[in-house]
Short mmCIF file of C-alpha atoms in Angstrom, two decimals:
data_model
loop_
_atom_site.label_atom_id
_atom_site.label_comp_id
_atom_site.label_asym_id
_atom_site.label_seq_id
_atom_site.Cartn_x
_atom_site.Cartn_y
_atom_site.Cartn_z
CA MET A 1 6.23 -0.80 9.71
CA CYS A 2 7.74 1.10 13.11
CA GLN A 3 6.66 4.39 14.63
CA ARG A 4 10.10 5.45 15.43
CA ARG A 5 11.51 5.49 11.52
CA SER A 6 12.95 8.18 10.40
CA PRO A 7 10.99 10.43 7.61
CA GLU A 8 12.62 7.75 5.30
CA GLY A 9 10.65 4.91 6.76
CA THR A 10 6.63 3.98 7.61
CA ASP A 11 4.46 3.70 10.19
CA SER A 12 2.55 0.73 11.36
CA ARG A 13 -0.40 2.80 12.71
CA VAL A 14 -0.82 4.45 9.40
CA ALA A 15 0.28 1.89 6.96
CA GLY A 16 -0.14 -1.31 8.05
CA PRO A 17 -2.43 -3.94 8.91
CA THR A 18 -3.36 -2.27 12.56
CA LEU A 19 -4.75 1.01 10.85
CA ALA A 20 -4.82 1.08 6.97
CA GLN A 21 -3.57 -1.18 3.82
CA ALA A 22 -2.29 1.03 0.92
CA HIS A 23 -2.01 0.06 -2.62
CA TRP A 24 1.03 1.81 -4.49
CA TRP A 25 1.51 1.47 -8.44
CA LEU A 26 5.17 1.61 -9.37
CA PRO A 27 5.00 1.86 -12.97
CA GLY A 28 8.70 2.37 -13.90
CA ALA A 29 12.02 3.94 -12.70
CA LEU A 30 11.96 5.86 -9.60
CA PRO A 31 12.41 9.67 -10.08
CA PRO A 32 15.34 11.74 -8.77
CA PRO A 33 14.34 11.96 -4.65
CA ARG A 34 13.15 15.37 -4.16
CA ARG A 35 13.63 17.07 -0.63
CA ARG A 36 10.38 17.94 1.17
CA ARG A 37 10.32 19.78 4.47
CA HIS A 38 8.22 18.79 6.88
CA THR A 39 5.31 21.39 7.15
CA MET A 40 2.53 21.99 9.75
CA ALA A 41 0.05 21.58 7.20
CA ALA A 42 -2.27 18.38 6.84
CA PRO A 43 -1.72 16.61 3.15
CA ALA A 44 -4.34 17.29 0.88
CA PRO A 45 -5.91 14.23 -0.85
CA ASP A 46 -7.23 14.21 -4.26
CA LEU A 47 -10.04 12.32 -2.89
CA ILE A 48 -11.50 11.12 0.31
CA SER A 49 -14.50 8.46 -0.64
CA VAL A 50 -16.68 7.37 2.27
CA PHE A 51 -18.94 4.04 1.93
CA SER A 52 -21.20 2.99 3.97
CA SER A 53 -19.95 -0.55 4.56
CA PRO A 54 -16.45 -2.18 4.47
CA GLN A 55 -18.04 -4.39 1.31
CA GLU A 56 -19.01 -1.37 -0.82
CA LEU A 57 -15.71 -0.09 -0.13
CA GLY A 58 -14.27 -3.19 -1.32
CA ALA A 59 -16.31 -3.17 -4.69
CA SER A 60 -15.19 0.08 -5.36
CA LEU A 61 -11.45 -0.33 -4.56
CA ALA A 62 -11.46 -3.52 -6.70
CA GLN A 63 -12.77 -1.37 -9.76
CA LEU A 64 -10.84 1.14 -9.37
CA VAL A 65 -7.55 -1.14 -9.51
CA ALA A 66 -8.94 -2.39 -12.60
CA GLN A 67 -9.56 0.53 -13.90
CA ARG A 68 -5.99 1.55 -13.59
CA ALA A 69 -4.49 -1.53 -14.65
CA ALA A 70 -6.28 -0.77 -17.79
CA CYS A 71 -5.33 2.73 -18.20
CA CYS A 72 -1.48 1.21 -17.15
CA LEU A 73 -2.29 -1.27 -19.78
CA ALA A 74 -2.83 0.99 -22.92
CA GLY A 75 0.18 0.71 -24.56
CA ALA A 76 1.28 -2.53 -26.12
CA ARG A 77 4.38 -3.26 -24.32
CA ALA A 78 3.03 -1.39 -21.22
CA ARG A 79 2.78 -3.39 -17.34
CA PHE A 80 1.02 -2.53 -14.74
CA ALA A 81 2.74 -2.66 -11.41
CA LEU A 82 0.40 -3.07 -7.66
CA GLY A 83 1.93 -3.01 -4.16
CA LEU A 84 -0.21 -4.53 -1.85
CA SER A 85 -0.23 -4.83 1.90
CA GLY A 86 -2.27 -7.05 4.45
CA GLY A 87 -4.51 -7.13 7.15
CA SER A 88 -8.34 -7.59 6.37
CA LEU A 89 -7.25 -5.91 2.89
CA VAL A 90 -6.61 -9.45 1.59
CA SER A 91 -9.80 -10.94 2.33
CA MET A 92 -11.47 -7.86 0.38
CA LEU A 93 -9.62 -7.89 -2.53
CA ALA A 94 -9.75 -11.83 -2.78
CA ARG A 95 -13.70 -11.47 -2.65
CA GLU A 96 -14.07 -8.42 -5.09
CA LEU A 97 -10.62 -8.46 -7.32
CA PRO A 98 -11.16 -11.39 -9.40
CA ALA A 99 -14.35 -10.33 -11.09
CA ALA A 100 -13.34 -6.93 -11.76
CA ALA A 101 -10.59 -7.78 -13.51
CA ALA A 102 -11.49 -11.06 -15.61
CA PRO A 103 -13.35 -8.49 -18.42
CA ALA A 104 -9.50 -7.52 -19.29
CA GLY A 105 -8.64 -10.97 -19.79
CA PRO A 106 -5.70 -13.46 -18.70
CA ALA A 107 -3.78 -11.86 -21.33
CA SER A 108 -3.99 -8.79 -19.47
CA LEU A 109 -3.34 -9.64 -16.24
CA ALA A 110 -0.15 -11.53 -17.60
CA ARG A 111 1.12 -8.17 -17.89
CA TRP A 112 0.60 -7.54 -14.13
CA THR A 113 3.45 -7.23 -11.38
CA VAL A 114 2.52 -7.43 -7.72
CA GLY A 115 4.73 -6.72 -4.82
CA PHE A 116 4.22 -6.40 -1.17
CA CYS A 117 4.61 -3.02 0.51
CA ASP A 118 5.15 -4.27 3.96
CA GLU A 119 5.79 -7.96 4.05
CA ARG A 120 6.26 -9.74 7.83
CA LEU A 121 10.02 -11.89 8.02
CA VAL A 122 7.96 -15.01 8.44
CA PRO A 123 7.83 -18.23 6.44
CA PHE A 124 5.40 -18.18 3.86
CA GLU A 125 3.21 -21.00 5.29
CA HIS A 126 2.80 -18.85 8.11
CA ALA A 127 -0.41 -17.24 8.88
CA GLU A 128 1.12 -14.08 9.55
CA SER A 129 2.81 -14.20 5.48
CA THR A 130 1.41 -11.40 3.62
CA TYR A 131 2.40 -12.82 0.28
CA GLY A 132 1.05 -16.49 1.39
CA LEU A 133 -2.37 -14.88 2.51
CA TYR A 134 -2.78 -13.82 -0.80
CA ARG A 135 -1.10 -16.57 -2.44
CA THR A 136 -3.92 -18.90 -1.45
CA HIS A 137 -6.85 -16.32 -1.39
CA LEU A 138 -6.35 -14.30 -3.88
CA LEU A 139 -3.25 -15.05 -6.63
CA SER A 140 -4.26 -18.65 -6.80
CA ARG A 141 -7.49 -16.89 -8.60
CA LEU A 142 -5.67 -14.63 -11.05
CA PRO A 143 -3.44 -15.72 -14.02
CA ILE A 144 -0.69 -13.50 -12.68
CA PRO A 145 2.75 -15.42 -14.04
CA ASP A 146 4.65 -16.69 -10.64
CA SER A 147 7.93 -14.90 -12.00
CA GLN A 148 6.08 -11.54 -12.07
CA VAL A 149 4.74 -11.71 -8.25
CA ILE A 150 7.98 -10.43 -6.51
CA THR A 151 8.61 -11.49 -2.57
CA ILE A 152 10.84 -11.48 0.30
CA ASN A 153 13.29 -14.53 0.67
CA PRO A 154 12.19 -15.27 4.16
CA GLN A 155 15.05 -17.39 5.16
CA LEU A 156 17.90 -14.29 5.13
CA PRO A 157 18.54 -12.06 7.86
CA VAL A 158 16.12 -9.13 8.01
CA GLU A 159 18.81 -6.78 6.29
CA GLU A 160 19.82 -9.09 3.91
CA ALA A 161 16.33 -9.66 3.38
CA ALA A 162 15.76 -6.12 2.44
CA GLU A 163 18.47 -5.81 0.25
CA ASP A 164 17.27 -8.45 -1.57
CA TYR A 165 14.00 -7.35 -1.95
CA ALA A 166 15.53 -4.08 -3.50
CA LYS A 167 17.38 -5.99 -5.83
CA LYS A 168 14.37 -7.85 -7.11
CA LEU A 169 12.36 -4.39 -7.72
CA ARG A 170 15.33 -3.21 -9.73
CA GLN A 171 15.70 0.32 -7.68
CA GLU A 172 19.05 0.59 -6.11
CA ARG A 173 20.10 4.20 -6.62
CA GLU A 174 18.64 4.84 -2.94
CA LYS A 175 17.45 3.15 0.15
CA ILE A 176 13.84 2.26 -0.88
CA VAL A 177 13.66 -0.96 1.09
CA ALA A 178 13.91 -1.01 5.06
CA PRO A 179 14.50 -3.87 7.42
CA ILE A 180 12.26 -3.42 10.58
CA SER A 181 13.34 -5.16 13.56
CA ASP A 182 10.88 -3.54 16.46
CA SER A 183 7.50 -3.44 14.76
CA PRO A 184 5.05 -2.66 17.56
CA LYS A 185 2.69 -5.37 16.29
CA PRO A 186 3.83 -8.76 15.96
CA PRO A 187 6.11 -10.39 14.34
CA PRO A 188 8.66 -7.66 15.26
CA GLN A 189 10.67 -8.11 11.69
CA ARG A 190 9.23 -6.69 8.62
CA VAL A 191 10.54 -5.70 5.00
CA THR A 192 8.89 -2.50 3.76
CA LEU A 193 9.03 0.11 1.11
CA THR A 194 9.97 3.87 1.93
CA LEU A 195 8.65 6.75 1.40
CA PRO A 196 10.44 7.74 -1.85
CA VAL A 197 9.15 4.50 -3.68
CA LEU A 198 5.70 5.78 -2.23
CA ASN A 199 5.46 9.20 -3.17
CA ALA A 200 6.71 8.06 -6.68
CA ALA A 201 3.80 6.18 -7.51
CA ARG A 202 0.82 7.06 -9.91
CA THR A 203 -1.91 6.35 -7.52
CA VAL A 204 -1.56 5.72 -3.61
CA ILE A 205 -4.73 4.78 -2.07
CA PHE A 206 -4.87 4.11 1.88
CA VAL A 207 -8.15 1.86 2.71
CA ALA A 208 -9.19 2.05 6.69
CA THR A 209 -12.52 0.77 8.37
CA GLY A 210 -13.83 0.84 11.79
CA GLU A 211 -13.89 3.30 14.57
CA GLY A 212 -11.00 2.16 16.24
CA LYS A 213 -9.03 4.06 13.06
CA ALA A 214 -10.94 7.25 13.25
CA ALA A 215 -8.96 9.41 15.95
CA VAL A 216 -5.53 8.56 13.73
CA LEU A 217 -7.45 9.35 10.77
CA LYS A 218 -8.50 12.74 11.93
CA ARG A 219 -4.83 13.53 12.93
CA ILE A 220 -3.02 12.16 9.54
CA LEU A 221 -5.69 14.09 7.47
CA GLU A 222 -6.59 17.23 9.81
CA GLY A 223 -3.57 17.39 11.87
CA LYS A 224 -1.17 20.45 11.91
CA GLU A 225 1.60 19.07 13.51
CA GLU A 226 5.38 19.87 13.97
CA ASN A 227 6.26 16.24 13.52
CA PRO A 228 3.14 14.52 11.52
CA LEU A 229 2.90 11.11 11.50
CA PRO A 230 4.51 9.19 8.30
CA ALA A 231 1.01 8.30 6.46
CA ALA A 232 0.79 12.08 6.23
CA LEU A 233 4.12 12.32 4.38
CA VAL A 234 2.98 9.96 1.61
CA GLN A 235 2.23 13.06 -0.79
CA PRO A 236 2.97 11.69 -4.60
CA HIS A 237 5.33 14.00 -6.28
CA THR A 238 2.79 13.70 -9.80
CA GLY A 239 0.46 10.97 -8.76
CA LYS A 240 -2.95 10.98 -6.97
CA LEU A 241 -3.49 10.28 -3.61
CA CYS A 242 -6.80 8.70 -2.54
CA TRP A 243 -8.23 7.67 0.89
CA PHE A 244 -11.22 4.81 0.93
CA LEU A 245 -13.11 4.78 4.31
CA ASP A 246 -15.93 3.42 5.68
CA GLU A 247 -18.60 5.45 7.54
CA ALA A 248 -17.08 4.41 11.20
CA ALA A 249 -13.47 5.46 10.22
CA ALA A 250 -14.57 8.76 9.17
CA GLY A 251 -16.63 9.45 11.58
CA LEU A 252 -14.54 12.57 13.15
CA LEU A 253 -13.63 14.23 10.37
CA THR A 254 -14.49 17.44 9.35
CA VAL A 255 -12.56 17.86 5.76
CA PRO A 256 -14.96 17.90 3.35
CA PHE A 257 -14.90 14.07 1.60
CA GLU A 258 -17.03 12.26 -1.21
CA LYS A 259 -20.00 10.29 0.21
CA HIS A 260 -20.85 6.76 -1.65
CA SER A 261 -23.34 4.20 -1.49
CA THR A 262 -23.98 1.56 -4.47
CA LEU A 263 -27.33 0.69 -2.65
#
């Protein structure tokens, strides 16, 4: 993701692995786009949760994913769609999600669809491939059919890869997948979902850990900037926006938040 994108794009400082990993549930057709003006007010998340450690955060996050899946799959023909990004989130979910999802059983997991919100344009065997990491550490432990894991075609040029990925997502009424050629964090070429997709989700969760994220989180959650960071523009039209932070990442916040501890 690139910080120089228009509001239709996204920003590596706020949604990619350099700051936070976000999970987007995309449970159906994209609604008609809603025009939003930039305002100077900070977004109002439905929930800011602060945990004592990344381990406690990961356990709670996995439970929330499992709960949202169960809610979405209440109908006999319903499906659950989960969008993932990379970075430290891979190991966090690999450690916690298989056990959290296990009680639902294989039949439920067979109705999951998994995609990737920000994917590096590298071969799947490359160490920077988001899908490659999830395939090795998480997907190999979940009975989700390969046909329901939606990936880019890394052999295509970045523009064509974005178009191909959009077709796979079956949402072609507007630009929902952006090709990035100048990401500030290598590798420079990526394929990333745009704000209309994120704001159509039922649940959006940003996950951030570490003291290095504290200053930019304060800008996002408390800032009153004329041109806010793209993460501040993630405001689901009818869905829920959550932030899962550890104590170090939340260290500069003055807005109210919920403190959690499983100890």
